[in-house]
Amino acid sequence: MGLFDLFKGKGKDEKKKSSPAAKWAEAAGSKRAQPLDRQEAIAELCKLKSADAVQALLRRFTFTTDPSITDQEEKDLAFEGIVAAGREAIEPVRSFVAKAESLAWPMRIMREVLSTEEFVDELMVWLKPWDTEYAKFIDPKLQILTALSEHEHPAIIEAVKPFLEDVNESARFHAVMATLAQKNQESLGPLLNLLIDEESVRVRSKIADGLVALGWAVGDEQRDAVRKALPAQYGVDGSGHLTKRGGAAAMF
């Protein structure tokens, strides 16, 4: 590192320390801070409506405190302050999501800050780094897939398609839900292929329920294989439509 780089780096550090948010960041994001000090810091950060303030406020979502009512009040206040920052919050939230153990609060924030279409696009960006191999901790991936199942968007089918073959059963289940929610018959082939090969009764039942509700017909060439794969209460009629005995199929 040259002398210029040394001074340049030092300047960045000093600038960061001199940020208005820096004064309050440590107390706001510390579980060990006195409650009154932490609450004052959160309130002051909320007034700033800056990216630095948002970054500091996001740390409040990484721990819980007692009593639970105070914990919730502090998180609600931090949430309101972040949302008040508007689009200044986008980049700090994205950075937070990359390392977060839960996406519940980031999702709530982005729903408020972004339009519905932008929010769905954002969810698909968050999903991209995830693969379908075994991982010890996949809660954020499941949260994203679940959130995508609440929306219709032309790009969702392709975004979640790899996760129909995820090694994790819960990931496959939520990928099926997101796929069915699109109500696009182009997904029939991948869903039937999964149904035929799937070991999980829960996943097969979800696919079957979805196909019953959507009224899509199975082609002649796959009917026998589908019949064998279906859980006991489901069947395939002469026209290739799935049926369910003992009650209506649940919507997705």
Short mmCIF file of C-alpha atoms in Angstrom, two decimals:
data_model
loop_
_atom_site.label_atom_id
_atom_site.label_comp_id
_atom_site.label_asym_id
_atom_site.label_seq_id
_atom_site.Cartn_x
_atom_site.Cartn_y
_atom_site.Cartn_z
CA MET A 1 0.00 0.00 0.00
CA GLY A 2 1.39 3.40 -1.00
CA LEU A 3 1.40 6.56 1.08
CA PHE A 4 -1.51 7.94 -0.94
CA ASP A 5 -3.57 4.80 -0.31
CA LEU A 6 -2.81 5.00 3.39
CA PHE A 7 -4.09 8.56 3.65
CA LYS A 8 -7.03 7.73 1.37
CA GLY A 9 -8.06 4.82 3.60
CA LYS A 10 -7.62 6.93 6.70
CA GLY A 11 -9.83 9.60 5.18
CA LYS A 12 -12.57 7.06 4.58
CA ASP A 13 -12.38 5.85 8.16
CA GLU A 14 -12.53 9.38 9.51
CA LYS A 15 -15.45 10.19 7.25
CA LYS A 16 -17.28 7.11 8.49
CA LYS A 17 -16.59 8.03 12.12
CA SER A 18 -17.81 11.56 11.50
CA SER A 19 -21.11 10.34 10.05
CA PRO A 20 -24.08 11.65 12.08
CA ALA A 21 -25.22 8.05 12.45
CA ALA A 22 -21.93 6.90 13.97
CA LYS A 23 -22.68 8.61 17.27
CA TRP A 24 -25.74 6.41 17.82
CA ALA A 25 -24.92 3.23 15.91
CA GLU A 26 -23.21 1.29 18.70
CA ALA A 27 -25.91 1.80 21.32
CA ALA A 28 -28.75 1.12 18.87
CA GLY A 29 -27.26 -2.18 17.76
CA SER A 30 -26.08 -3.49 21.11
CA LYS A 31 -27.97 -6.01 23.21
CA ARG A 32 -25.80 -5.00 26.17
CA ALA A 33 -26.75 -1.33 26.01
CA GLN A 34 -29.10 0.05 28.65
CA PRO A 35 -32.67 0.02 27.26
CA LEU A 36 -33.13 3.77 27.61
CA ASP A 37 -29.80 4.43 25.86
CA ARG A 38 -30.66 2.03 23.07
CA GLN A 39 -34.11 3.52 22.61
CA GLU A 40 -32.72 7.03 22.49
CA ALA A 41 -30.16 5.94 19.89
CA ILE A 42 -32.83 4.28 17.74
CA ALA A 43 -35.00 7.40 17.91
CA GLU A 44 -32.10 9.64 16.89
CA LEU A 45 -31.15 7.38 13.99
CA CYS A 46 -34.75 7.41 12.79
CA LYS A 47 -34.55 11.19 12.41
CA LEU A 48 -31.59 11.00 10.02
CA LYS A 49 -33.27 9.07 7.18
CA SER A 50 -29.88 8.26 5.67
CA ALA A 51 -28.27 5.06 4.36
CA ASP A 52 -25.82 5.08 7.29
CA ALA A 53 -28.69 5.38 9.75
CA VAL A 54 -30.54 2.53 8.04
CA GLN A 55 -27.45 0.35 8.26
CA ALA A 56 -27.23 1.03 11.99
CA LEU A 57 -30.94 0.45 12.58
CA LEU A 58 -30.88 -2.89 10.79
CA ARG A 59 -28.58 -4.26 13.47
CA ARG A 60 -31.49 -4.03 15.91
CA PHE A 61 -33.10 -6.97 14.12
CA THR A 62 -30.19 -9.30 14.90
CA PHE A 63 -31.00 -9.89 18.57
CA THR A 64 -33.87 -10.11 21.03
CA THR A 65 -34.22 -8.67 24.52
CA ASP A 66 -36.47 -9.05 27.54
CA PRO A 67 -39.19 -8.14 28.13
CA SER A 68 -40.59 -9.14 24.75
CA ILE A 69 -42.94 -6.16 24.57
CA THR A 70 -39.97 -3.78 24.76
CA ASP A 71 -38.10 -5.83 22.18
CA GLN A 72 -41.04 -5.54 19.79
CA GLU A 73 -41.45 -1.81 20.41
CA GLU A 74 -37.80 -1.15 19.62
CA LYS A 75 -37.95 -3.22 16.44
CA ASP A 76 -41.15 -1.50 15.35
CA LEU A 77 -39.50 1.87 15.89
CA ALA A 78 -36.43 0.83 13.90
CA PHE A 79 -38.70 -0.47 11.14
CA GLU A 80 -40.58 2.82 10.94
CA GLY A 81 -37.33 4.77 10.82
CA ILE A 82 -35.96 2.63 8.00
CA VAL A 83 -39.15 2.89 5.96
CA ALA A 84 -39.12 6.67 6.48
CA ALA A 85 -35.73 6.75 4.76
CA GLY A 86 -37.42 5.61 1.56
CA ARG A 87 -35.16 4.45 -1.24
CA GLU A 88 -32.10 5.32 0.84
CA ALA A 89 -32.86 2.04 2.61
CA ILE A 90 -32.54 -0.20 -0.45
CA GLU A 91 -28.78 -0.75 -0.60
CA PRO A 92 -28.29 -1.16 3.18
CA VAL A 93 -31.11 -3.72 3.26
CA ARG A 94 -29.56 -5.63 0.34
CA SER A 95 -26.25 -5.78 2.18
CA PHE A 96 -28.00 -6.92 5.35
CA VAL A 97 -29.89 -9.67 3.51
CA ALA A 98 -26.65 -11.20 2.20
CA LYS A 99 -25.70 -12.21 5.76
CA ALA A 100 -29.02 -12.30 7.60
CA GLU A 101 -30.32 -15.39 9.37
CA SER A 102 -33.92 -14.25 8.89
CA LEU A 103 -35.45 -12.14 6.14
CA ALA A 104 -38.74 -11.37 7.89
CA TRP A 105 -37.91 -7.75 8.69
CA PRO A 106 -36.06 -6.99 5.42
CA MET A 107 -39.08 -8.30 3.51
CA ARG A 108 -41.45 -6.12 5.53
CA ILE A 109 -39.25 -3.12 4.83
CA MET A 110 -38.96 -3.76 1.10
CA ARG A 111 -42.72 -4.25 0.78
CA GLU A 112 -43.13 -0.71 2.06
CA VAL A 113 -40.27 0.90 0.14
CA LEU A 114 -40.72 -0.78 -3.26
CA SER A 115 -43.62 -1.23 -5.63
CA THR A 116 -45.09 -4.75 -5.78
CA GLU A 117 -43.30 -5.52 -9.05
CA GLU A 118 -40.01 -4.17 -7.72
CA PHE A 119 -40.43 -6.23 -4.56
CA VAL A 120 -40.93 -9.46 -6.50
CA ASP A 121 -37.91 -8.65 -8.67
CA GLU A 122 -35.92 -8.06 -5.49
CA LEU A 123 -36.95 -11.42 -4.06
CA MET A 124 -35.73 -13.16 -7.19
CA VAL A 125 -32.38 -11.36 -6.90
CA TRP A 126 -32.12 -12.57 -3.29
CA LEU A 127 -32.87 -16.13 -4.43
CA LYS A 128 -30.10 -16.27 -7.05
CA PRO A 129 -27.15 -16.94 -4.70
CA TRP A 130 -28.88 -20.02 -3.30
CA ASP A 131 -28.31 -23.44 -4.85
CA THR A 132 -30.13 -26.74 -4.54
CA GLU A 133 -27.44 -28.67 -2.67
CA TYR A 134 -27.44 -29.64 0.99
CA ALA A 135 -26.90 -26.80 3.43
CA LYS A 136 -27.23 -26.82 7.20
CA PHE A 137 -29.15 -23.54 7.34
CA ILE A 138 -31.60 -22.56 4.60
CA ASP A 139 -34.26 -20.52 6.43
CA PRO A 140 -33.72 -17.43 4.22
CA LYS A 141 -34.14 -19.53 1.06
CA LEU A 142 -37.41 -20.96 2.38
CA GLN A 143 -38.62 -17.49 3.31
CA ILE A 144 -37.93 -16.22 -0.21
CA LEU A 145 -39.70 -19.15 -1.87
CA THR A 146 -42.67 -18.71 0.46
CA ALA A 147 -42.88 -14.99 -0.32
CA LEU A 148 -42.74 -15.68 -4.07
CA SER A 149 -45.72 -18.04 -3.73
CA GLU A 150 -47.80 -15.01 -2.71
CA HIS A 151 -47.30 -13.27 -6.07
CA GLU A 152 -47.88 -13.77 -9.78
CA HIS A 153 -45.02 -12.66 -12.02
CA PRO A 154 -43.91 -13.99 -15.43
CA ALA A 155 -40.34 -14.62 -14.25
CA ILE A 156 -41.14 -16.57 -11.08
CA ILE A 157 -41.53 -19.96 -12.77
CA GLU A 158 -37.98 -19.89 -14.13
CA ALA A 159 -36.60 -18.41 -10.91
CA VAL A 160 -37.93 -21.24 -8.74
CA LYS A 161 -37.67 -24.08 -11.27
CA PRO A 162 -34.24 -25.30 -10.05
CA PHE A 163 -35.65 -25.66 -6.53
CA LEU A 164 -38.19 -28.22 -7.68
CA GLU A 165 -35.15 -30.53 -7.58
CA ASP A 166 -33.70 -29.20 -4.32
CA VAL A 167 -32.27 -31.82 -1.97
CA ASN A 168 -34.32 -30.27 0.83
CA GLU A 169 -37.95 -31.39 0.98
CA SER A 170 -39.20 -28.08 2.39
CA ALA A 171 -37.51 -26.18 -0.43
CA ARG A 172 -39.19 -28.42 -3.01
CA PHE A 173 -42.54 -27.96 -1.26
CA HIS A 174 -42.32 -24.16 -1.33
CA ALA A 175 -41.00 -24.17 -4.90
CA VAL A 176 -44.09 -26.18 -5.88
CA MET A 177 -46.33 -23.65 -4.13
CA ALA A 178 -44.65 -20.73 -5.91
CA THR A 179 -44.93 -22.54 -9.25
CA LEU A 180 -48.62 -23.40 -8.84
CA ALA A 181 -49.40 -19.82 -7.77
CA GLN A 182 -48.42 -18.63 -11.26
CA LYS A 183 -51.32 -20.60 -12.81
CA ASN A 184 -49.26 -21.03 -15.97
CA GLN A 185 -49.78 -24.34 -17.76
CA GLU A 186 -46.21 -24.25 -19.06
CA SER A 187 -45.22 -25.51 -15.62
CA LEU A 188 -47.33 -28.68 -15.95
CA GLY A 189 -44.46 -30.75 -17.37
CA PRO A 190 -41.95 -30.01 -14.60
CA LEU A 191 -44.62 -30.51 -11.94
CA LEU A 192 -45.65 -33.90 -13.33
CA ASN A 193 -42.03 -35.01 -13.59
CA LEU A 194 -41.53 -34.10 -9.95
CA LEU A 195 -44.76 -35.81 -8.93
CA ILE A 196 -43.69 -39.07 -10.57
CA ASP A 197 -40.24 -39.10 -8.95
CA GLU A 198 -41.02 -37.45 -5.60
CA GLU A 199 -40.70 -39.44 -2.36
CA SER A 200 -42.41 -36.91 -0.08
CA VAL A 201 -46.16 -37.46 0.31
CA ARG A 202 -46.52 -33.81 1.32
CA VAL A 203 -44.98 -32.58 -1.92
CA ARG A 204 -46.96 -35.03 -4.07
CA SER A 205 -50.18 -34.04 -2.32
CA LYS A 206 -49.46 -30.33 -2.87
CA ILE A 207 -48.88 -30.90 -6.58
CA ALA A 208 -52.02 -33.01 -6.84
CA ASP A 209 -54.12 -30.44 -5.00
CA GLY A 210 -52.84 -27.72 -7.29
CA LEU A 211 -53.56 -29.67 -10.46
CA VAL A 212 -57.07 -30.55 -9.23
CA ALA A 213 -57.75 -26.88 -8.48
CA LEU A 214 -56.32 -25.67 -11.79
CA GLY A 215 -58.09 -28.35 -13.83
CA TRP A 216 -55.08 -29.19 -15.98
CA ALA A 217 -55.20 -32.54 -17.79
CA VAL A 218 -52.39 -35.11 -17.86
CA GLY A 219 -51.39 -36.38 -21.31
CA ASP A 220 -51.97 -40.02 -22.28
CA GLU A 221 -48.27 -40.86 -22.11
CA GLN A 222 -47.94 -39.93 -18.43
CA ARG A 223 -51.30 -40.97 -16.98
CA ASP A 224 -50.28 -44.40 -15.76
CA ALA A 225 -47.11 -43.07 -14.09
CA VAL A 226 -49.07 -40.26 -12.47
CA ARG A 227 -51.73 -42.66 -11.18
CA LYS A 228 -49.04 -44.79 -9.52
CA ALA A 229 -47.40 -41.74 -7.93
CA LEU A 230 -50.55 -40.11 -6.56
CA PRO A 231 -51.40 -40.41 -2.84
CA ALA A 232 -54.34 -42.72 -2.13
CA GLN A 233 -57.11 -40.12 -2.13
CA TYR A 234 -56.31 -38.84 -5.64
CA GLY A 235 -57.03 -40.27 -9.06
CA VAL A 236 -56.97 -39.50 -12.78
CA ASP A 237 -60.23 -39.66 -14.73
CA GLY A 238 -60.71 -40.71 -18.32
CA SER A 239 -60.02 -37.22 -19.66
CA GLY A 240 -56.72 -36.95 -17.76
CA HIS A 241 -57.95 -34.59 -15.05
CA LEU A 242 -56.90 -35.22 -11.47
CA THR A 243 -59.65 -35.90 -8.93
CA LYS A 244 -59.72 -36.01 -5.14
CA ARG A 245 -61.96 -38.13 -2.97
CA GLY A 246 -63.31 -36.97 0.35
CA GLY A 247 -63.17 -33.21 -0.14
CA ALA A 248 -62.15 -30.36 -2.36
CA ALA A 249 -58.51 -29.74 -3.15
CA ALA A 250 -56.86 -26.99 -1.15
CA MET A 251 -55.88 -23.89 -3.06
CA PHE A 252 -52.23 -23.00 -3.18
#
